[in-house]
mmCIF file of C-alpha atoms in Angstrom:
data_model
loop_
_atom_site.group_PDB
_atom_site.id
_atom_site.type_symbol
_atom_site.label_atom_id
_atom_site.label_comp_id
_atom_site.label_asym_id
_atom_site.label_seq_id
_atom_site.Cartn_x
_atom_site.Cartn_y
_atom_site.Cartn_z
ATOM 1 C CA MET U 1 131.560 111.157 82.763
ATOM 2 C CA SER U 2 128.454 109.907 84.851
ATOM 3 C CA ILE U 3 125.396 111.863 85.093
ATOM 4 C CA PRO U 4 124.817 113.103 88.765
ATOM 5 C CA GLU U 5 121.795 111.845 90.617
ATOM 6 C CA SER U 6 119.196 114.447 91.244
ATOM 7 C CA GLU U 7 115.693 114.434 92.800
ATOM 8 C CA THR U 8 114.830 116.857 89.979
ATOM 9 C CA SER U 9 114.130 115.491 86.437
ATOM 10 C CA LYS U 10 116.370 116.583 83.535
ATOM 11 C CA LEU U 11 115.502 117.573 80.183
ATOM 12 C CA TYR U 12 118.439 117.193 77.891
ATOM 13 C CA LEU U 13 118.596 119.168 74.682
ATOM 14 C CA ILE U 14 120.600 116.770 72.437
ATOM 15 C CA PRO U 15 121.901 118.421 69.124
ATOM 16 C CA SER U 16 121.730 116.205 66.152
ATOM 17 C CA ILE U 17 124.096 116.016 63.174
ATOM 18 C CA LEU U 18 123.527 118.438 60.116
ATOM 19 C CA ALA U 19 124.906 115.825 57.594
ATOM 20 C CA GLU U 20 124.801 111.993 57.586
ATOM 21 C CA GLY U 21 127.716 110.059 58.687
ATOM 22 C CA THR U 22 129.249 112.943 60.727
ATOM 23 C CA ALA U 23 128.339 111.833 64.300
ATOM 24 C CA LEU U 24 131.606 110.582 65.460
ATOM 25 C CA GLN U 25 133.482 113.568 64.161
ATOM 26 C CA MET U 26 130.996 116.447 65.120
ATOM 27 C CA MET U 27 129.334 115.544 68.362
ATOM 28 C CA ALA U 28 130.609 116.209 71.733
ATOM 29 C CA PRO U 29 131.563 113.255 74.008
ATOM 30 C CA ALA U 30 129.099 114.602 76.609
ATOM 31 C CA ILE U 31 126.097 113.683 74.254
ATOM 32 C CA ALA U 32 127.173 109.910 74.143
ATOM 33 C CA GLU U 33 127.522 109.964 77.934
ATOM 34 C CA VAL U 34 123.922 111.281 78.285
ATOM 35 C CA ILE U 35 122.501 108.787 75.847
ATOM 36 C CA LYS U 36 124.132 106.049 77.788
ATOM 37 C CA GLU U 37 121.987 107.003 80.862
ATOM 38 C CA THR U 38 118.812 108.308 79.278
ATOM 39 C CA ASP U 39 115.972 105.855 78.270
ATOM 40 C CA TYR U 40 113.186 108.247 76.995
ATOM 41 C CA TYR U 41 113.219 110.637 74.107
ATOM 42 C CA PHE U 42 111.182 113.253 72.375
ATOM 43 C CA ALA U 43 112.097 113.157 68.723
ATOM 44 C CA GLU U 44 111.056 115.319 65.834
ATOM 45 C CA ASN U 45 111.397 112.246 63.554
ATOM 46 C CA ILE U 46 111.952 108.974 65.369
ATOM 47 C CA LYS U 47 113.447 106.938 62.472
ATOM 48 C CA THR U 48 116.237 109.637 62.102
ATOM 49 C CA ALA U 49 116.710 109.806 65.974
ATOM 50 C CA ARG U 50 117.152 105.982 66.066
ATOM 51 C CA ARG U 51 119.718 106.067 63.243
ATOM 52 C CA TYR U 52 121.592 108.928 64.915
ATOM 53 C CA ILE U 53 121.914 107.291 68.227
ATOM 54 C CA SER U 54 123.059 103.931 66.608
ATOM 55 C CA GLU U 55 125.891 105.977 64.766
ATOM 56 C CA LEU U 56 127.097 107.394 67.889
ATOM 57 C CA LYS U 57 127.989 103.852 68.981
ATOM 58 C CA THR U 58 127.171 104.332 72.823
ATOM 59 C CA GLY U 59 126.489 100.624 73.417
ATOM 60 C CA ARG U 60 122.789 101.245 74.095
ATOM 61 C CA LYS U 61 120.457 98.844 72.246
ATOM 62 C CA ILE U 62 117.893 100.923 70.356
ATOM 63 C CA GLU U 63 115.103 98.622 71.209
ATOM 64 C CA ASP U 64 115.823 99.310 74.945
ATOM 65 C CA LEU U 65 115.070 103.196 74.281
ATOM 66 C CA ILE U 66 111.715 104.678 74.171
ATOM 67 C CA PHE U 67 110.860 107.323 71.651
ATOM 68 C CA TYR U 68 107.733 109.789 71.365
ATOM 69 C CA GLN U 69 107.289 111.851 68.284
ATOM 70 C CA LEU U 70 107.317 115.563 69.102
ATOM 71 C CA ASP U 71 106.995 117.556 65.859
ATOM 72 C CA LYS U 72 105.388 120.727 64.373
ATOM 73 C CA ASP U 73 101.930 119.301 64.683
ATOM 74 C CA THR U 74 102.176 118.228 68.211
ATOM 75 C CA SER U 75 99.764 120.420 70.308
ATOM 76 C CA LYS U 76 100.759 121.615 73.876
ATOM 77 C CA GLU U 77 98.041 119.318 75.276
ATOM 78 C CA GLU U 78 99.614 116.353 73.553
ATOM 79 C CA ALA U 79 103.062 117.308 74.700
ATOM 80 C CA ILE U 80 101.917 117.543 78.291
ATOM 81 C CA LYS U 81 100.590 114.019 77.937
ATOM 82 C CA LEU U 82 104.069 112.808 76.555
ATOM 83 C CA PHE U 83 105.436 114.125 79.801
ATOM 84 C CA GLU U 84 102.888 112.265 81.856
ATOM 85 C CA THR U 85 103.708 109.051 80.036
ATOM 86 C CA VAL U 86 107.317 109.070 81.187
ATOM 87 C CA PRO U 87 107.703 107.598 84.650
ATOM 88 C CA SER U 88 108.360 109.939 87.596
ATOM 89 C CA GLY U 89 112.082 110.730 88.193
ATOM 90 C CA LYS U 90 113.047 109.690 84.728
ATOM 91 C CA ASN U 91 115.009 112.002 82.438
ATOM 92 C CA ILE U 92 114.269 112.885 78.744
ATOM 93 C CA GLY U 93 116.251 113.694 75.869
ATOM 94 C CA VAL U 94 114.963 115.944 73.065
ATOM 95 C CA LEU U 95 116.299 115.279 69.627
ATOM 96 C CA SER U 96 115.866 117.565 66.637
ATOM 97 C CA GLU U 97 115.823 116.372 63.125
ATOM 98 C CA ALA U 98 119.072 118.291 62.533
ATOM 99 C CA GLY U 99 121.051 120.753 64.727
ATOM 100 C CA CYS U 100 120.022 122.165 68.067
ATOM 101 C CA PRO U 101 116.655 121.507 69.609
ATOM 102 C CA GLY U 102 114.609 124.471 70.337
ATOM 103 C CA ILE U 103 116.100 126.632 67.508
ATOM 104 C CA ALA U 104 113.559 126.774 64.680
ATOM 105 C CA ASP U 105 112.567 123.378 66.064
ATOM 106 C CA PRO U 106 109.541 122.169 67.784
ATOM 107 C CA GLY U 107 111.536 120.871 70.618
ATOM 108 C CA ALA U 108 110.897 124.307 72.215
ATOM 109 C CA LEU U 109 107.530 123.202 73.252
ATOM 110 C CA ALA U 110 108.936 120.502 75.628
ATOM 111 C CA VAL U 111 111.437 122.976 76.967
ATOM 112 C CA ALA U 112 108.666 125.445 77.904
ATOM 113 C CA ILE U 113 106.734 122.605 79.673
ATOM 114 C CA ALA U 114 109.677 121.280 81.640
ATOM 115 C CA HIS U 115 110.188 124.843 82.862
ATOM 116 C CA LYS U 116 106.615 124.914 84.178
ATOM 117 C CA LYS U 117 107.380 121.486 85.892
ATOM 118 C CA LYS U 118 110.503 122.885 87.482
ATOM 119 C CA TRP U 119 112.768 120.532 85.692
ATOM 120 C CA ASP U 120 116.346 121.216 85.239
ATOM 121 C CA ILE U 121 117.059 122.095 81.501
ATOM 122 C CA VAL U 122 120.325 120.946 80.303
ATOM 123 C CA PRO U 123 121.503 122.210 76.812
ATOM 124 C CA LEU U 124 124.334 120.086 75.465
ATOM 125 C CA PRO U 125 127.056 121.485 72.766
ATOM 126 C CA GLY U 126 126.536 120.739 69.054
ATOM 127 C CA PRO U 127 126.161 122.156 65.573
ATOM 128 C CA SER U 128 123.660 124.728 64.527
ATOM 129 C CA SER U 129 123.473 125.465 60.923
ATOM 130 C CA ILE U 130 122.136 128.962 61.817
ATOM 131 C CA PHE U 131 125.033 130.011 63.935
ATOM 132 C CA MET U 132 127.669 128.160 61.831
ATOM 133 C CA ALA U 133 126.292 130.083 58.772
ATOM 134 C CA LEU U 134 126.492 133.379 60.548
ATOM 135 C CA MET U 135 129.995 132.641 61.736
ATOM 136 C CA ALA U 136 131.136 131.969 58.040
ATOM 137 C CA SER U 137 129.061 134.765 56.386
ATOM 138 C CA GLY U 138 131.468 137.745 57.240
ATOM 139 C CA PHE U 139 128.167 139.674 58.273
ATOM 140 C CA ASN U 140 127.474 141.514 61.566
ATOM 141 C CA GLY U 141 127.593 138.917 64.395
ATOM 142 C CA GLN U 142 126.640 141.246 67.152
ATOM 143 C CA TYR U 143 123.261 142.400 65.762
ATOM 144 C CA PHE U 144 121.384 139.852 63.634
ATOM 145 C CA CYS U 145 117.921 138.463 63.292
ATOM 146 C CA PHE U 146 116.694 134.895 62.360
ATOM 147 C CA LYS U 147 113.402 135.152 60.368
ATOM 148 C CA GLY U 148 112.845 131.458 59.760
ATOM 149 C CA TYR U 149 110.655 130.636 56.604
ATOM 150 C CA LEU U 150 109.131 133.315 54.493
ATOM 151 C CA PRO U 151 105.590 133.076 53.056
ATOM 152 C CA ILE U 152 105.167 130.528 50.287
ATOM 153 C CA ASP U 153 102.933 132.863 48.070
ATOM 154 C CA LYS U 154 105.152 134.914 45.723
ATOM 155 C CA ASP U 155 103.692 138.207 46.263
ATOM 156 C CA GLN U 156 103.756 137.780 50.128
ATOM 157 C CA LYS U 157 107.235 136.414 49.916
ATOM 158 C CA ILE U 158 108.665 139.377 48.053
ATOM 159 C CA LYS U 159 106.910 141.681 50.357
ATOM 160 C CA ALA U 160 108.562 139.928 53.499
ATOM 161 C CA PHE U 161 111.913 140.020 51.670
ATOM 162 C CA LYS U 162 111.955 143.680 50.843
ATOM 163 C CA ALA U 163 111.247 144.318 54.615
ATOM 164 C CA ILE U 164 114.180 142.162 55.586
ATOM 165 C CA GLU U 165 116.361 143.637 52.961
ATOM 166 C CA ARG U 166 115.465 147.227 54.183
ATOM 167 C CA GLU U 167 116.462 146.140 57.797
ATOM 168 C CA ALA U 168 119.621 144.705 56.603
ATOM 169 C CA TRP U 169 120.554 148.063 55.000
ATOM 170 C CA ASP U 170 119.014 150.549 57.426
ATOM 171 C CA LYS U 171 120.019 148.804 60.784
ATOM 172 C CA ARG U 172 123.097 147.068 59.688
ATOM 173 C CA ALA U 173 121.532 143.817 61.080
ATOM 174 C CA THR U 174 122.361 140.451 59.454
ATOM 175 C CA GLN U 175 119.018 138.758 58.261
ATOM 176 C CA ILE U 176 118.858 135.016 58.392
ATOM 177 C CA VAL U 177 116.404 132.923 56.562
ATOM 178 C CA ILE U 178 115.887 129.279 55.716
ATOM 179 C CA GLU U 179 113.646 127.690 53.019
ATOM 180 C CA THR U 180 112.334 124.098 52.567
ATOM 181 C CA PRO U 181 115.149 122.528 50.400
ATOM 182 C CA TYR U 182 113.008 121.702 47.318
ATOM 183 C CA ARG U 183 112.079 125.300 47.090
ATOM 184 C CA ASN U 184 115.599 126.869 47.517
ATOM 185 C CA ASN U 185 116.147 127.449 43.841
ATOM 186 C CA LYS U 186 112.958 129.320 43.275
ATOM 187 C CA PHE U 187 113.455 131.266 46.424
ATOM 188 C CA LEU U 188 116.959 132.446 45.255
ATOM 189 C CA GLU U 189 115.598 133.244 41.745
ATOM 190 C CA ASP U 190 112.824 135.394 43.192
ATOM 191 C CA ILE U 191 115.094 137.241 45.626
ATOM 192 C CA ILE U 192 117.704 138.035 42.938
ATOM 193 C CA ALA U 193 115.093 139.192 40.498
ATOM 194 C CA THR U 194 113.635 141.753 42.981
ATOM 195 C CA GLY U 195 116.297 142.752 45.457
ATOM 196 C CA ASN U 196 118.900 145.333 45.476
ATOM 197 C CA PRO U 197 121.814 144.308 43.345
ATOM 198 C CA GLU U 198 124.189 145.594 45.952
ATOM 199 C CA THR U 199 122.714 143.524 48.784
ATOM 200 C CA GLN U 200 124.900 140.941 50.096
ATOM 201 C CA LEU U 201 123.854 137.401 50.147
ATOM 202 C CA CYS U 202 125.725 134.664 51.888
ATOM 203 C CA ILE U 203 124.590 131.042 50.774
ATOM 204 C CA ALA U 204 125.513 128.316 53.388
ATOM 205 C CA CYS U 205 124.718 124.895 52.017
ATOM 206 C CA ASP U 206 125.284 121.391 53.265
ATOM 207 C CA ILE U 207 127.124 122.760 56.321
ATOM 208 C CA THR U 208 129.449 120.018 57.776
ATOM 209 C CA GLY U 209 128.543 117.643 54.803
ATOM 210 C CA PRO U 210 130.873 116.385 52.028
ATOM 211 C CA GLN U 211 129.631 119.109 49.606
ATOM 212 C CA GLN U 212 129.748 121.936 51.938
ATOM 213 C CA PHE U 213 129.262 125.257 50.017
ATOM 214 C CA ILE U 214 129.679 128.687 51.759
ATOM 215 C CA GLN U 215 130.002 131.930 49.567
ATOM 216 C CA THR U 216 129.116 135.570 50.085
ATOM 217 C CA LYS U 217 128.528 137.773 46.962
ATOM 218 C CA ASN U 218 126.085 140.613 46.139
ATOM 219 C CA LEU U 219 122.869 139.647 44.479
ATOM 220 C CA ASN U 220 124.313 140.892 41.115
ATOM 221 C CA GLU U 221 127.262 138.647 41.367
ATOM 222 C CA TRP U 222 125.108 135.796 42.394
ATOM 223 C CA LYS U 223 122.833 136.540 39.214
ATOM 224 C CA LYS U 224 125.695 135.744 36.945
ATOM 225 C CA ASN U 225 126.179 132.150 38.229
ATOM 226 C CA LEU U 226 123.343 130.699 40.296
ATOM 227 C CA PRO U 227 124.131 127.531 42.306
ATOM 228 C CA ASP U 228 122.006 124.519 42.231
ATOM 229 C CA LEU U 229 120.514 124.255 45.778
ATOM 230 C CA ASN U 230 117.658 121.853 45.075
ATOM 231 C CA LYS U 231 116.980 119.686 47.896
ATOM 232 C CA LYS U 232 120.162 120.735 49.830
ATOM 233 C CA PRO U 233 119.719 122.005 53.411
ATOM 234 C CA THR U 234 120.700 125.832 53.029
ATOM 235 C CA VAL U 235 120.904 128.886 55.118
ATOM 236 C CA PHE U 236 120.479 132.268 53.358
ATOM 237 C CA LEU U 237 121.958 135.461 55.051
ATOM 238 C CA PHE U 238 121.529 139.118 53.841
ATOM 239 C CA PHE U 239 123.358 142.296 54.815
ATOM 240 C CA GLY U 240 123.795 145.772 53.429
ATOM 241 C CA ARG U 241 126.821 146.914 51.368
ATOM 242 C CA ASN U 242 129.959 145.889 53.391
#
């Protein structure tokens, strides 16, 4: 596959692996072809992005590629300056730390700016832990809501969770939440202690990794045997009684 010539610059949204060592198994061939012909990258984590591209074995020398960091602390003004740094007519690849750029990811800022600049936006196929968890949950896949991170403060977190739980029951809408990996166990303990015992919870942990764990039970069942999720990337999905 060769990338067609165009007068309009392109912003390639390049998914990253969810688990280390899975690039050649999980990533579509189109990704390697784009990387072969793209020199400039906006990366959430430059070190991770370099390692990922090396793992794809595209034949590109990492030292020939140019990386700019675009993360949650990058302001709109700083992102605009990054675009101005890239030579006119050149394409840019956006790389998330894990999964798909723009979904619970700072790459959305680059996409918004590229739209303003009338660039072509090219999303490439790849894994998303959020959607893969939804697929495997057994919950409503037609009506769902991704709520991202809940507040860190315990009282605010419980208040936010109770609102999510009501929506899961009353609207029959799957509720999807993520947490910082080192807070996973505490998060799970808090929701089990305060939630409706009949609320369904799917825990999707280390998706595509060697220790992948995906199970759906109600909170009362989870209470009897809590998994250790410490420092493991995990997606939590909630639903009313099936």
